[in-house]
PDB file of C-alpha atoms in Angstrom:
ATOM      1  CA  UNK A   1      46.014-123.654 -40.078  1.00 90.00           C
ATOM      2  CA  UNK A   2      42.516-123.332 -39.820  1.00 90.00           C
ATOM      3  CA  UNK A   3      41.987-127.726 -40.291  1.00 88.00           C
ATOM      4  CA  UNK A   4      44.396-127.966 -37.672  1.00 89.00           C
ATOM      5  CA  UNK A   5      43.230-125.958 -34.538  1.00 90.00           C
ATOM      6  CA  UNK A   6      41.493-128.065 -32.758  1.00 87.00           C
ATOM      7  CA  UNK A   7      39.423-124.852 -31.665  1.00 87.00           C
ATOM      8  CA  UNK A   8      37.806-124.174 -35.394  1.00 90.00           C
ATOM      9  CA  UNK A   9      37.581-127.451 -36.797  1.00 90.00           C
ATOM     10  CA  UNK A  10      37.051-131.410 -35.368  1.00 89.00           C
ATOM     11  CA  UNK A  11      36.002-135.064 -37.523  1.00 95.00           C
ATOM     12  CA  UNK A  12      33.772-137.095 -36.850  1.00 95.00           C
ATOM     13  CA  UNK A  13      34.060-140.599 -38.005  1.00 97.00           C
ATOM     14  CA  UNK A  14      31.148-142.397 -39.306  1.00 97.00           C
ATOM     15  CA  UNK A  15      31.039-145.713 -39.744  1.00 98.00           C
ATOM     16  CA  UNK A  16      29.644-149.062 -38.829  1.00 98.00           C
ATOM     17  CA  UNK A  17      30.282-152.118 -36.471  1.00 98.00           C
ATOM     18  CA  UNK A  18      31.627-154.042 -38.915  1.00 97.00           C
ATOM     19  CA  UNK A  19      34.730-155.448 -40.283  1.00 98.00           C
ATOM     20  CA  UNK A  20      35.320-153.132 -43.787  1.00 98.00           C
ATOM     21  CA  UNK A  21      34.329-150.021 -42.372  1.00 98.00           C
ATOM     22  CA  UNK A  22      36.106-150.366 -38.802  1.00 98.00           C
ATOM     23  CA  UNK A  23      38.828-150.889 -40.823  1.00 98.00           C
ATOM     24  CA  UNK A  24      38.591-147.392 -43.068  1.00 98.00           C
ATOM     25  CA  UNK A  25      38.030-145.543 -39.944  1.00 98.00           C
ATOM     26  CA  UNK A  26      40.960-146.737 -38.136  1.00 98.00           C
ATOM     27  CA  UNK A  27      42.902-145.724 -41.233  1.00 98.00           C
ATOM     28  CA  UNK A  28      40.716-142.448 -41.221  1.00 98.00           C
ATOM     29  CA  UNK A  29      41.651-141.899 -37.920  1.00 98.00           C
ATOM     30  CA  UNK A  30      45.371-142.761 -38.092  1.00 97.00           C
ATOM     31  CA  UNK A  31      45.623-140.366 -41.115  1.00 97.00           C
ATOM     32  CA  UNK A  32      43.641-137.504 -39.848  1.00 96.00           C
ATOM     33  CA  UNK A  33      45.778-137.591 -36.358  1.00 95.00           C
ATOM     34  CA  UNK A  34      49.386-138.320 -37.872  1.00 96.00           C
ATOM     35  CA  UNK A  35      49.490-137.046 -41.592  1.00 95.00           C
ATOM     36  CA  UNK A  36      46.540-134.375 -41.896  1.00 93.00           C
ATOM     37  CA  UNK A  37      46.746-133.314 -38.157  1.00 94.00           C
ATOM     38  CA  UNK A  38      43.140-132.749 -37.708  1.00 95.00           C
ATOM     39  CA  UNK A  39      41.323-133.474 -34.356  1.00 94.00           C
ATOM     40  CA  UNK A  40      38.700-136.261 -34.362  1.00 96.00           C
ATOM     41  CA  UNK A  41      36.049-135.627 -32.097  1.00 94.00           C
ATOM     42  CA  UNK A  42      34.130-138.818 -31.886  1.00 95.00           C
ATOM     43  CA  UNK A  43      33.148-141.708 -34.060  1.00 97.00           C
ATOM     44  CA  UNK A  44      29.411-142.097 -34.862  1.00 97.00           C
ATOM     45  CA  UNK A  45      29.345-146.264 -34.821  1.00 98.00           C
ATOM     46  CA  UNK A  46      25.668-145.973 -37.126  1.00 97.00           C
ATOM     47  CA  UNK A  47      23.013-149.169 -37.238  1.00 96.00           C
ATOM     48  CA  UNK A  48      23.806-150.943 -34.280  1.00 96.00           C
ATOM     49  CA  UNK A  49      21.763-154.544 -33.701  1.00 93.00           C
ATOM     50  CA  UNK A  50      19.448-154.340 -30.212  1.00 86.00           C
ATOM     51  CA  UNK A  51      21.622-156.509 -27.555  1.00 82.00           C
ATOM     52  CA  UNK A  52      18.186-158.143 -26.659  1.00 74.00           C
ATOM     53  CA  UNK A  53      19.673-161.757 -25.980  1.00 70.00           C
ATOM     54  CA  UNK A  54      22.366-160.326 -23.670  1.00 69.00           C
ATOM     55  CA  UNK A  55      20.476-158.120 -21.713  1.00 75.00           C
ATOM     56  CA  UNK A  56      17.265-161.237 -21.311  1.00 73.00           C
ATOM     57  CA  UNK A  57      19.183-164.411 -21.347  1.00 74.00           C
ATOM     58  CA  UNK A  58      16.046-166.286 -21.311  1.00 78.00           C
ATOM     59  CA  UNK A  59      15.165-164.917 -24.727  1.00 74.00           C
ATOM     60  CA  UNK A  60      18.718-166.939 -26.054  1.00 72.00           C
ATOM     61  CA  UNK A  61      17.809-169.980 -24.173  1.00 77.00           C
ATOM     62  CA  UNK A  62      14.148-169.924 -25.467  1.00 75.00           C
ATOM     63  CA  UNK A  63      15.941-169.564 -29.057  1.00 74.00           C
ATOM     64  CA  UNK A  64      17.920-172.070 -28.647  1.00 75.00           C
ATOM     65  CA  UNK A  65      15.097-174.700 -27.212  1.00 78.00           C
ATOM     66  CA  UNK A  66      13.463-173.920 -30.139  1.00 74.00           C
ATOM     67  CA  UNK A  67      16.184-174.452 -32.231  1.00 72.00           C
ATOM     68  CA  UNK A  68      17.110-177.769 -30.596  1.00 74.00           C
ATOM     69  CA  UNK A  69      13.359-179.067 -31.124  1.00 73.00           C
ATOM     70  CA  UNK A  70      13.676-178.487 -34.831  1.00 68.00           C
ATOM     71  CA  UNK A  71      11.135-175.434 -35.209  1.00 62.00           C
ATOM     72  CA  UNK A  72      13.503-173.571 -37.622  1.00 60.00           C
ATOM     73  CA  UNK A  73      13.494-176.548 -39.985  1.00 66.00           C
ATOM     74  CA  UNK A  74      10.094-177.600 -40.032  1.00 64.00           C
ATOM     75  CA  UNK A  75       6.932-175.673 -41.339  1.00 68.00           C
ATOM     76  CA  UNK A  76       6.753-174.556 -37.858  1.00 66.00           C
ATOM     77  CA  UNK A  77       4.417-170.716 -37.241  1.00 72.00           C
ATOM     78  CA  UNK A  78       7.541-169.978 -35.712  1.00 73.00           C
ATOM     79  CA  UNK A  79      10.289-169.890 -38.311  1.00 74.00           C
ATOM     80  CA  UNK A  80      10.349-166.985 -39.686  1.00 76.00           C
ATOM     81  CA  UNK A  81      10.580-165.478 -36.204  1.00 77.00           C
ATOM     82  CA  UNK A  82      13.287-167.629 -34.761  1.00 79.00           C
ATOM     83  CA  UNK A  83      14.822-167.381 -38.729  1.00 79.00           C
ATOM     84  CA  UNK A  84      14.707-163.561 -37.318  1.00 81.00           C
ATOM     85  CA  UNK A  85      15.959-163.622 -34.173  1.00 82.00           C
ATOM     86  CA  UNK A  86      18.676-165.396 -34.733  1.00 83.00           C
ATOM     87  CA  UNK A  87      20.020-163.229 -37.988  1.00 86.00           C
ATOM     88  CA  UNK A  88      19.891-160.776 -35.384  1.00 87.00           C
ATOM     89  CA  UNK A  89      21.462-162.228 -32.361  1.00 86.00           C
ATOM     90  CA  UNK A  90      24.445-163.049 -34.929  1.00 89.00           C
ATOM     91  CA  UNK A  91      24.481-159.799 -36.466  1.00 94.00           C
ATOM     92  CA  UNK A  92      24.751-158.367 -32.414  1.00 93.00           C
ATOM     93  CA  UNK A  93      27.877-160.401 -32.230  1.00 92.00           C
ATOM     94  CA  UNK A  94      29.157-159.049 -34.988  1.00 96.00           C
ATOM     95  CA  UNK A  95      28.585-155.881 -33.973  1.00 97.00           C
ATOM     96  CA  UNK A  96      29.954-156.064 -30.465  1.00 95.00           C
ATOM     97  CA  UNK A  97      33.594-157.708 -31.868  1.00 97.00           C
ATOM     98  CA  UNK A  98      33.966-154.098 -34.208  1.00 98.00           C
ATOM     99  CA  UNK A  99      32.743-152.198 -31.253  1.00 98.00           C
ATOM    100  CA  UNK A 100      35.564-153.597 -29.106  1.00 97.00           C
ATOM    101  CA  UNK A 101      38.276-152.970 -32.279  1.00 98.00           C
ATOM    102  CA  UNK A 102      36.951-149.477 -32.624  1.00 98.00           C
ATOM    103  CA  UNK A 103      37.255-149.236 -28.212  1.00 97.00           C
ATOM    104  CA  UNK A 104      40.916-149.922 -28.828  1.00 97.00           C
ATOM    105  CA  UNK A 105      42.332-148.575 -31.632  1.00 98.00           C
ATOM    106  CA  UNK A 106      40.528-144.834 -31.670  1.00 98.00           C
ATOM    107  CA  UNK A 107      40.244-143.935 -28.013  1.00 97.00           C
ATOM    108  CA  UNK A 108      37.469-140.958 -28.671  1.00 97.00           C
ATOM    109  CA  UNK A 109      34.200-140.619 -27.398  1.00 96.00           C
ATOM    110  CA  UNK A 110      31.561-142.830 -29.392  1.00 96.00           C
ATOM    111  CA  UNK A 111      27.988-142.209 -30.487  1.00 96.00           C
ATOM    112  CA  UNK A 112      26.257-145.311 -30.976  1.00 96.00           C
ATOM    113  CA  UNK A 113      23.165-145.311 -32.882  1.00 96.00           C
ATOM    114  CA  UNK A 114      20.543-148.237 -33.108  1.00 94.00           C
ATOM    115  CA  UNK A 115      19.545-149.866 -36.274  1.00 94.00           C
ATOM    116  CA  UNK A 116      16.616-148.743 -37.226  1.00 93.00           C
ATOM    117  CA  UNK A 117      13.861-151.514 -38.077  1.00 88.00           C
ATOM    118  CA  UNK A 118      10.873-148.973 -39.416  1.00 89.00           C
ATOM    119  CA  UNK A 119       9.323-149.484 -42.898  1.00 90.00           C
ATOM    120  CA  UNK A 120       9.745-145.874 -43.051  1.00 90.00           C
ATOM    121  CA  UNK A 121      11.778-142.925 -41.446  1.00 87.00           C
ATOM    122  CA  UNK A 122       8.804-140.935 -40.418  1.00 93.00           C
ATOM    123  CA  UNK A 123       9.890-138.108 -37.726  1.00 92.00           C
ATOM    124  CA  UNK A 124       8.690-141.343 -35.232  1.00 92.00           C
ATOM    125  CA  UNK A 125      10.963-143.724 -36.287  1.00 93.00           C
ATOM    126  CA  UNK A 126      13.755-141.321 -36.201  1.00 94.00           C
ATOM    127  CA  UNK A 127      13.416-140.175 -32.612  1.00 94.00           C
ATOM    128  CA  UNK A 128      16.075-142.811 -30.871  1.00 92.00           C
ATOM    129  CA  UNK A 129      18.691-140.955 -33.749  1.00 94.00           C
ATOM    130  CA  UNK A 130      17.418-137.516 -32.983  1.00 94.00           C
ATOM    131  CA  UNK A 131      17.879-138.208 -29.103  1.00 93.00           C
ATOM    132  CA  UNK A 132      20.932-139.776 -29.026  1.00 93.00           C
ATOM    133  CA  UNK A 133      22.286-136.366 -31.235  1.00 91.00           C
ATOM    134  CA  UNK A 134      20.273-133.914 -28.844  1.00 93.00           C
ATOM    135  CA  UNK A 135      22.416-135.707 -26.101  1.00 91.00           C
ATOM    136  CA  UNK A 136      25.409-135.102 -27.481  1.00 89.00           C
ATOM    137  CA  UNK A 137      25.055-131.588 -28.355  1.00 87.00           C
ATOM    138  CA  UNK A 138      23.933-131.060 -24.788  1.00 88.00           C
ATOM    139  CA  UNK A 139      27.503-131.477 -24.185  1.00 85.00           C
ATOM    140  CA  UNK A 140      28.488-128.769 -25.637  1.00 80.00           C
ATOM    141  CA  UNK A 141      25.868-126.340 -24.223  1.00 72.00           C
TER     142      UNK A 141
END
């Protein structure tokens, strides 16, 4: 009784935007609504790529000039970078297909939390986390 009032006790999902663990939580979330009965609250959707290219669509073009003129191929200052950029632009598609599965097939609120490029989690690093938890719980204040 007490996993199933909603009032004492709510899951939250975890998982990421990608195509394995979408898939356990929509299985997670099918189970915990129709066999287990317990109330999800909200998925946490955890290391989310920056959508830099879509929100500066000059920054795509300018990747893709580059790419056109050969700069990824040759010993070009700029490889790595563009080498970079565009493991991430790919990895932001990736992410936004899962986020649109996860939209559909758990309709509950969603925390979305950036991935985290730091070369260590000092208290600085994880401040975006911190906030985007503080906001949440505000919620419930």
């Amino acid at each position: 009784a007490l996993l199933t009032d909603p009032e004492e006790t709510a899951m939250l999902l975890v998982t990421l935007a990608e195509e394995m663990p979408t898939s356990e939580a929509i299985d997670l979330y099918r189970a915990a609504r129709d066999e287990l009965r317990i109330a999800v609250e909200r998925v946490v959707i955890n290391q989310l790529y920056p959508n830099d290219f879509g929100r500066q669509p000059e920054l795509g073009e300018a990747l893709e000039a580059l790419v056109a003129q050969g700069a990824h191929r040759r010993r070009d200052p700029l490889r790595c970078m563009l080498a970079s950029a565009e493991t991430i632009r790919r990895r932001q598609a990736i992410n936004a297909t899962y986020l649109e599965r996860l939209d559909t097939a758990i309709p509950r609120p969603q925390l979305r939390l950036p991935h985290l490029f730091a070369p260590q989690l000092d208290r600085e690093a994880l401040e975006p986390l911190v906030n985007a938890f503080s906001a949440v719980l505000e919620e419930y204040s």
